[in-house]
XYZ file of C-alpha atoms in Angstrom:
447
model
C -13.357 -11.643 -29.062
C -14.211 -8.055 -29.913
C -14.484 -6.619 -26.404
C -14.774 -7.446 -22.724
C -17.990 -9.499 -22.343
C -20.126 -7.308 -20.116
C -23.626 -8.774 -20.035
C -24.024 -10.261 -16.581
C -26.226 -13.127 -17.769
C -23.635 -14.183 -20.372
C -20.711 -14.006 -17.950
C -22.675 -15.839 -15.240
C -23.590 -18.648 -17.643
C -19.970 -19.118 -18.735
C -18.669 -19.163 -15.162
C -21.419 -21.530 -14.043
C -20.441 -23.872 -16.869
C -16.935 -24.325 -15.431
C -17.809 -26.699 -12.572
C -20.454 -28.382 -14.740
C -17.799 -28.990 -17.366
C -15.483 -30.457 -14.729
C -18.242 -32.818 -13.553
C -19.100 -33.778 -17.133
C -15.508 -34.659 -17.922
C -15.309 -36.763 -14.749
C -18.361 -38.761 -15.937
C -16.868 -39.115 -19.406
C -13.601 -40.293 -17.863
C -15.417 -42.952 -15.851
C -17.049 -44.184 -19.032
C -13.697 -44.461 -20.780
C -12.215 -46.399 -17.876
C -15.163 -48.817 -17.937
C -14.471 -49.116 -21.655
C -10.990 -50.436 -20.934
C -8.662 -47.413 -21.237
C -5.945 -47.160 -18.533
C -7.099 -45.037 -15.584
C -3.900 -42.954 -15.454
C -4.126 -42.074 -19.169
C -7.785 -41.080 -18.844
C -7.093 -39.030 -15.685
C -4.246 -37.114 -17.326
C -6.415 -36.378 -20.350
C -9.289 -35.139 -18.158
C -6.970 -32.922 -16.122
C -5.536 -31.356 -19.261
C -8.989 -30.646 -20.691
C -10.177 -29.165 -17.389
C -7.096 -26.927 -17.198
C -7.549 -25.798 -20.802
C -11.192 -24.864 -20.183
C -10.275 -23.094 -16.954
C -7.797 -20.878 -18.782
C -10.074 -20.284 -21.761
C -13.058 -19.122 -19.695
C -11.208 -17.172 -16.990
C -8.806 -15.598 -19.473
C -11.415 -14.526 -22.008
C -13.765 -13.091 -19.398
C -10.984 -11.046 -17.755
C -12.522 -9.090 -14.861
C -13.024 -10.949 -11.601
C -12.765 -14.299 -13.345
C -9.226 -13.598 -14.457
C -8.337 -12.014 -11.099
C -9.501 -15.209 -9.387
C -7.402 -17.292 -11.779
C -4.323 -15.157 -11.123
C -4.726 -15.562 -7.367
C -5.164 -19.324 -7.734
C -2.093 -19.549 -9.959
C 0.341 -18.786 -7.134
C -1.043 -21.717 -5.121
C -0.552 -24.393 -7.775
C 2.596 -25.524 -5.913
C 0.231 -27.021 -3.314
C -1.341 -29.387 -5.848
C -0.299 -33.049 -5.852
C 2.407 -33.354 -8.512
C 0.426 -35.797 -10.635
C -2.251 -33.155 -11.275
C -0.129 -29.999 -11.003
C 1.260 -30.020 -14.540
C -1.875 -29.185 -16.548
C -3.069 -26.584 -14.029
C 0.395 -25.065 -13.780
C 0.512 -24.443 -17.507
C -3.066 -23.152 -17.730
C -2.992 -20.894 -14.675
C 0.442 -19.490 -15.468
C -0.928 -18.245 -18.788
C -3.330 -16.033 -16.851
C -0.453 -14.060 -15.363
C 0.524 -12.353 -18.599
C -1.950 -13.201 -21.309
C -5.579 -12.624 -22.251
C -7.419 -11.830 -25.499
C -6.708 -8.163 -26.329
C -9.047 -5.184 -26.483
C -9.593 -3.842 -30.012
C -7.396 -0.828 -30.876
C -10.428 1.394 -31.434
C -11.579 0.734 -27.844
C -8.101 1.520 -26.516
C -8.054 4.809 -28.467
C -11.476 5.768 -27.095
C -10.369 5.223 -23.475
C -7.163 7.203 -24.112
C -9.122 10.086 -25.651
C -11.522 10.150 -22.690
C -8.633 10.231 -20.221
C -5.868 12.229 -21.905
C -7.953 14.283 -24.337
C -8.746 14.121 -28.040
C -5.154 15.054 -28.885
C -3.720 12.184 -26.771
C -1.353 11.142 -29.571
C 0.623 14.363 -29.026
C 1.672 12.984 -25.629
C 3.517 10.130 -27.323
C 6.354 9.952 -29.824
C 5.345 6.327 -30.418
C 2.408 4.149 -29.340
C 2.076 0.413 -30.016
C -1.547 -0.652 -30.514
C -0.619 -4.265 -29.737
C -0.856 -4.909 -25.978
C 2.388 -5.912 -24.294
C 0.544 -7.531 -21.368
C -2.975 -8.055 -20.060
C -4.351 -8.020 -16.544
C -7.724 -8.605 -14.914
C -9.117 -5.079 -15.420
C -6.811 -3.530 -17.995
C -4.083 -4.101 -20.552
C -0.665 -2.527 -21.014
C 0.747 -0.947 -24.169
C 4.348 -0.020 -24.843
C 4.933 3.580 -25.923
C 7.457 6.420 -25.942
C 6.451 9.529 -23.950
C 6.848 12.981 -25.451
C 10.151 13.486 -23.589
C 11.639 10.310 -25.097
C 11.134 7.993 -22.110
C 9.893 4.439 -22.807
C 6.596 4.057 -20.939
C 3.926 1.503 -20.089
C 0.379 2.709 -20.741
C -2.245 0.837 -18.737
C -5.751 1.158 -20.163
C -8.764 -0.061 -18.177
C -11.319 -2.226 -19.943
C -14.708 -0.487 -20.423
C -17.198 -2.155 -18.100
C -14.430 -3.652 -15.952
C -16.098 -2.678 -12.672
C -19.420 -4.336 -13.462
C -17.673 -7.422 -14.803
C -15.440 -7.659 -11.740
C -18.351 -7.604 -9.285
C -20.550 -9.892 -11.380
C -17.799 -12.493 -11.697
C -16.847 -12.486 -8.037
C -20.502 -12.772 -6.972
C -20.975 -15.764 -9.261
C -17.677 -17.357 -8.206
C -18.735 -17.016 -4.556
C -21.858 -19.076 -5.313
C -19.836 -21.965 -6.751
C -16.737 -21.534 -4.546
C -16.976 -24.979 -2.969
C -16.653 -26.606 -6.397
C -13.243 -24.967 -6.876
C -12.037 -26.051 -3.429
C -10.440 -29.336 -4.563
C -8.202 -27.419 -6.988
C -6.062 -26.124 -4.120
C -5.995 -28.304 -0.980
C -6.043 -26.369 2.283
C -7.130 -23.060 0.713
C -10.529 -21.730 1.771
C -11.857 -20.246 -1.474
C -14.933 -18.381 -0.195
C -13.139 -15.880 2.129
C -10.602 -15.314 -0.630
C -13.339 -14.300 -3.069
C -15.027 -12.125 -0.417
C -11.779 -10.262 0.197
C -11.276 -9.705 -3.552
C -14.838 -8.401 -3.795
C -14.313 -5.913 -0.972
C -11.321 -4.436 -2.819
C -13.083 -3.816 -6.138
C -13.429 -0.027 -5.810
C -9.778 0.399 -4.899
C -8.602 -1.842 -7.727
C -10.545 0.233 -10.270
C -9.189 3.575 -9.017
C -6.076 4.362 -11.064
C -5.560 7.604 -9.111
C -5.090 5.576 -5.903
C -2.829 3.147 -7.742
C -0.702 5.991 -9.120
C -0.272 7.445 -5.643
C 0.749 4.087 -4.122
C 3.170 3.377 -6.956
C 4.814 6.801 -6.749
C 5.325 6.408 -2.984
C 7.240 3.201 -3.702
C 9.106 4.703 -6.668
C 10.306 7.621 -4.515
C 11.331 5.375 -1.612
C 13.219 2.849 -3.759
C 14.614 5.299 -6.340
C 18.273 4.735 -5.423
C 17.860 1.265 -3.940
C 20.461 -1.273 -5.145
C 18.007 -4.197 -4.938
C 14.444 -3.024 -5.711
C 13.238 -0.934 -8.644
C 9.755 0.544 -9.007
C 8.805 2.481 -12.175
C 7.797 6.100 -11.577
C 4.393 7.477 -12.557
C 4.455 9.678 -15.671
C 0.750 10.553 -16.006
C -2.660 9.435 -14.773
C -6.153 10.401 -15.869
C -9.442 8.579 -15.427
C -8.941 4.992 -16.681
C -5.406 5.543 -17.979
C -2.128 5.142 -16.087
C 1.241 5.917 -17.691
C 4.397 4.734 -15.919
C 8.053 4.295 -16.786
C 8.734 1.116 -18.752
C 10.343 -1.757 -16.862
C 12.465 -4.298 -18.718
C 13.711 -7.548 -17.227
C 12.881 -11.238 -17.145
C 9.288 -11.995 -16.031
C 9.218 -14.175 -12.928
C 6.981 -16.641 -14.787
C 9.882 -17.287 -17.212
C 12.288 -17.862 -14.349
C 9.810 -20.283 -12.751
C 9.533 -22.144 -16.061
C 13.228 -22.356 -16.903
C 15.445 -20.051 -14.847
C 18.926 -20.873 -13.593
C 19.650 -21.617 -9.950
C 21.214 -18.150 -9.557
C 18.144 -16.458 -11.064
C 15.725 -18.424 -8.875
C 17.602 -17.773 -5.648
C 18.182 -14.078 -6.313
C 14.559 -13.472 -7.370
C 13.245 -15.302 -4.295
C 15.567 -13.472 -1.920
C 14.562 -10.058 -3.281
C 10.878 -10.999 -3.267
C 11.093 -11.671 0.476
C 13.088 -8.480 1.005
C 10.376 -6.464 -0.732
C 7.600 -8.242 1.208
C 9.109 -7.153 4.536
C 10.978 -3.952 3.632
C 8.108 -2.439 1.608
C 5.699 -1.898 4.531
C 8.539 -0.806 6.848
C 9.730 1.846 4.393
C 6.485 3.017 2.762
C 3.661 2.108 5.170
C 2.078 0.142 2.304
C 1.939 -3.585 1.516
C 1.933 -4.548 -2.181
C -0.984 -6.967 -2.153
C -0.882 -8.678 -5.550
C 2.255 -10.839 -5.512
C 1.708 -13.040 -8.541
C 4.669 -13.616 -10.894
C 3.283 -11.353 -13.622
C 3.967 -8.327 -11.422
C 7.707 -8.918 -10.992
C 10.789 -8.785 -13.216
C 14.382 -9.803 -12.532
C 16.698 -7.080 -13.847
C 20.023 -8.682 -14.724
C 23.308 -7.244 -15.924
C 26.673 -8.806 -16.742
C 27.808 -8.568 -13.127
C 27.346 -11.056 -10.263
C 23.877 -12.071 -9.052
C 24.306 -9.889 -5.941
C 23.868 -6.841 -8.188
C 20.663 -7.971 -9.909
C 17.466 -6.101 -9.032
C 13.816 -7.024 -8.614
C 11.409 -4.841 -10.577
C 7.937 -4.446 -9.054
C 4.764 -3.383 -10.883
C 0.998 -3.055 -10.361
C 0.070 -1.289 -7.151
C -3.691 -1.492 -7.743
C -4.194 -3.344 -4.461
C -2.273 -2.289 -1.365
C -2.801 -2.658 2.365
C -2.223 0.553 4.307
C 0.066 -0.181 7.269
C 1.364 3.171 8.608
C 3.390 1.393 11.320
C 4.633 -1.327 8.980
C 3.698 -4.977 9.469
C 1.922 -5.485 12.827
C 4.263 -5.892 15.813
C 2.348 -8.966 17.119
C 3.236 -10.924 13.938
C 6.971 -10.759 14.516
C 6.624 -11.081 18.291
C 4.441 -14.217 18.111
C 6.758 -15.728 15.513
C 9.816 -15.133 17.698
C 8.083 -16.617 20.756
C 6.895 -19.637 18.760
C 10.442 -20.363 17.607
C 11.546 -20.102 21.254
C 8.903 -22.666 22.270
C 6.896 -20.227 24.427
C 3.578 -21.962 23.785
C 1.536 -20.177 26.454
C 2.691 -16.717 25.405
C 1.959 -17.485 21.752
C -1.595 -18.633 22.519
C -2.164 -15.564 24.688
C -1.034 -13.237 21.916
C -3.118 -15.055 19.285
C -6.136 -14.705 21.555
C -5.406 -11.016 22.152
C -5.211 -10.344 18.388
C -8.469 -12.164 17.664
C -7.049 -15.328 16.065
C -8.685 -17.340 18.850
C -12.209 -16.377 19.855
C -12.913 -15.915 23.589
C -15.201 -18.948 23.806
C -12.685 -21.337 22.160
C -10.480 -23.431 24.464
C -7.219 -24.637 22.932
C -4.182 -26.477 24.218
C -1.137 -24.178 23.934
C 1.253 -27.004 23.001
C -1.142 -28.226 20.309
C -1.231 -24.708 18.827
C 2.566 -24.637 18.771
C 2.678 -28.068 17.087
C 0.240 -26.727 14.478
C 2.453 -23.683 13.769
C 5.927 -25.266 13.876
C 6.048 -26.776 10.359
C 4.737 -23.539 8.806
C 7.287 -21.303 10.537
C 10.230 -23.511 9.629
C 11.584 -20.970 7.065
C 11.999 -18.417 9.883
C 13.979 -20.858 12.031
C 16.857 -21.518 9.647
C 19.642 -19.242 8.437
C 19.019 -20.549 4.906
C 15.850 -22.247 3.728
C 14.885 -23.869 0.430
C 11.237 -23.436 -0.555
C 10.015 -26.427 -2.559
C 6.752 -27.613 -4.036
C 6.979 -30.773 -1.913
C 7.259 -28.668 1.260
C 4.175 -26.639 0.317
C 2.241 -29.768 -0.667
C 3.047 -31.292 2.731
C 1.740 -28.180 4.516
C -1.431 -28.090 2.424
C -2.083 -31.823 2.886
C -1.562 -31.607 6.658
C -4.127 -28.825 7.022
C -6.608 -30.300 4.515
C -6.631 -33.881 5.853
C -9.771 -34.271 7.990
C -8.011 -37.023 9.972
C -5.170 -34.676 10.948
C -5.042 -32.870 14.317
C -3.905 -29.827 12.322
C -7.177 -29.876 10.376
C -9.303 -29.874 13.531
C -7.233 -27.183 15.227
C -7.166 -24.997 12.121
C -10.964 -25.058 11.970
C -11.074 -23.476 15.443
C -8.827 -20.551 14.551
C -10.162 -17.232 13.316
C -8.668 -14.776 10.821
C -9.326 -11.180 11.963
C -10.317 -8.791 9.133
C -7.247 -6.609 9.716
C -5.024 -9.587 8.916
C -6.889 -10.864 5.830
C -4.733 -9.163 3.223
C -1.475 -9.743 5.128
C -2.361 -13.451 5.326
C -3.127 -13.724 1.610
C 0.003 -11.822 0.576
C 2.169 -14.006 2.798
C 0.634 -17.220 1.470
C 0.880 -16.000 -2.125
C 4.531 -15.032 -1.708
C 5.301 -18.453 -0.231
C 3.539 -20.000 -3.231
C 5.764 -18.064 -5.641
C 8.888 -18.971 -3.624
C 7.940 -22.645 -3.881
C 7.377 -22.281 -7.621
C 10.861 -20.769 -7.868
C 12.393 -23.414 -5.593
C 14.352 -20.517 -4.103
C 17.052 -20.905 -1.455
C 18.293 -17.840 0.441
C 18.839 -16.350 3.926
C 15.204 -15.357 4.352
C 15.488 -15.210 8.155
C 17.982 -12.370 7.725
C 15.319 -10.244 6.011
C 12.844 -10.890 8.809
C 15.379 -9.947 11.468
C 16.017 -6.676 9.683
C 12.502 -5.642 8.693
C 9.821 -7.519 10.678
C 8.862 -5.612 13.860
C 9.165 -7.721 17.002
C 11.052 -10.604 15.401
C 14.547 -9.619 16.539
C 15.138 -10.360 20.232
C 15.782 -6.733 21.186
C 12.450 -5.573 19.749
C 8.853 -5.720 20.825
C 7.402 -7.651 23.695
C 8.611 -10.581 25.770
């Protein structure tokens, strides 16, 4: 591939072919079963082919297609285990890999942003990308002062591609629904679409990243690379070493999994409290575990990519922690009243308070225990309970509303839980909530 495919008609045709390809393979599989091949063998083969095509199309198109794939990848823990394997491998690839931009295109973007003499800013510059994302790719380099740096270069035409892809994906959203039980795809795509302008603005990203870098500069647990330079479609930041979370998910030790999961939760809650910003793209490609020869308690979590943030000047909303605390205490009426006050229950909807509490209890289990182990089986159980049309949870969930101000918080929380389940992490997560979540500790907030 020579460049980011930009023609809307071409991109639309390739995205539209995804669900058609899935349907075609299902028909082919039926034919093979009628022909006498074992159903389980045929099903496994079809799933692998579907996963391979999913990665090939979403990865090559980059833009909104790849962004959608990255978001889906953190929810693969909700898939039934018999189909999770192929999708896990295919979607995980999207977190760190995509066909690269040609060097000449990279040089053109750098010249437009940093000037014709851009090479004078670097002692070294590697034309081979070190990583790829949905709207840009990262190159390793050495800044003029000797610092190792990451140079993020935005794909030409990324904005048009992003919007075109997300519009097309919205049209066929229902066909992707079965991939992740219990996840409503259409609102997810709408929310991604609304954030396009912010995602493309590297000046905004640089500002958000530097706020975090300043706040966590001397932190023993979290490290955020500082911003070195930013201009137009180029962002230069300090280089961050470490083990990618995707590698730890694939084959990490118990110590690595638990430490990474613990710090991920700490950053989820401490970040908004300390910076007024919520890092809103928590897929494994954006995190590194920084190890040394010392005990796991000294290892750090490196955090990258601040292209999407939620601005929360007061930190996470007080009603979140307050409602969670009251739910754990069994105060069903107070919980329903607060949910109604925040817009989660529309005025015309009548709900039984105890039924609402029964709906919430399994999901808030991690906040009830001093130590909790996130597992794929736990997430699958939650997804199946909400997705089963025969379940009371399904019917109640359909009557709840997600206020716009909570959209990004909801997605980030779900995504983080997905990554924790991929890690199989065990840690004192409740401790982090008591320290950082407004209203959760008994001496805070309402009630």
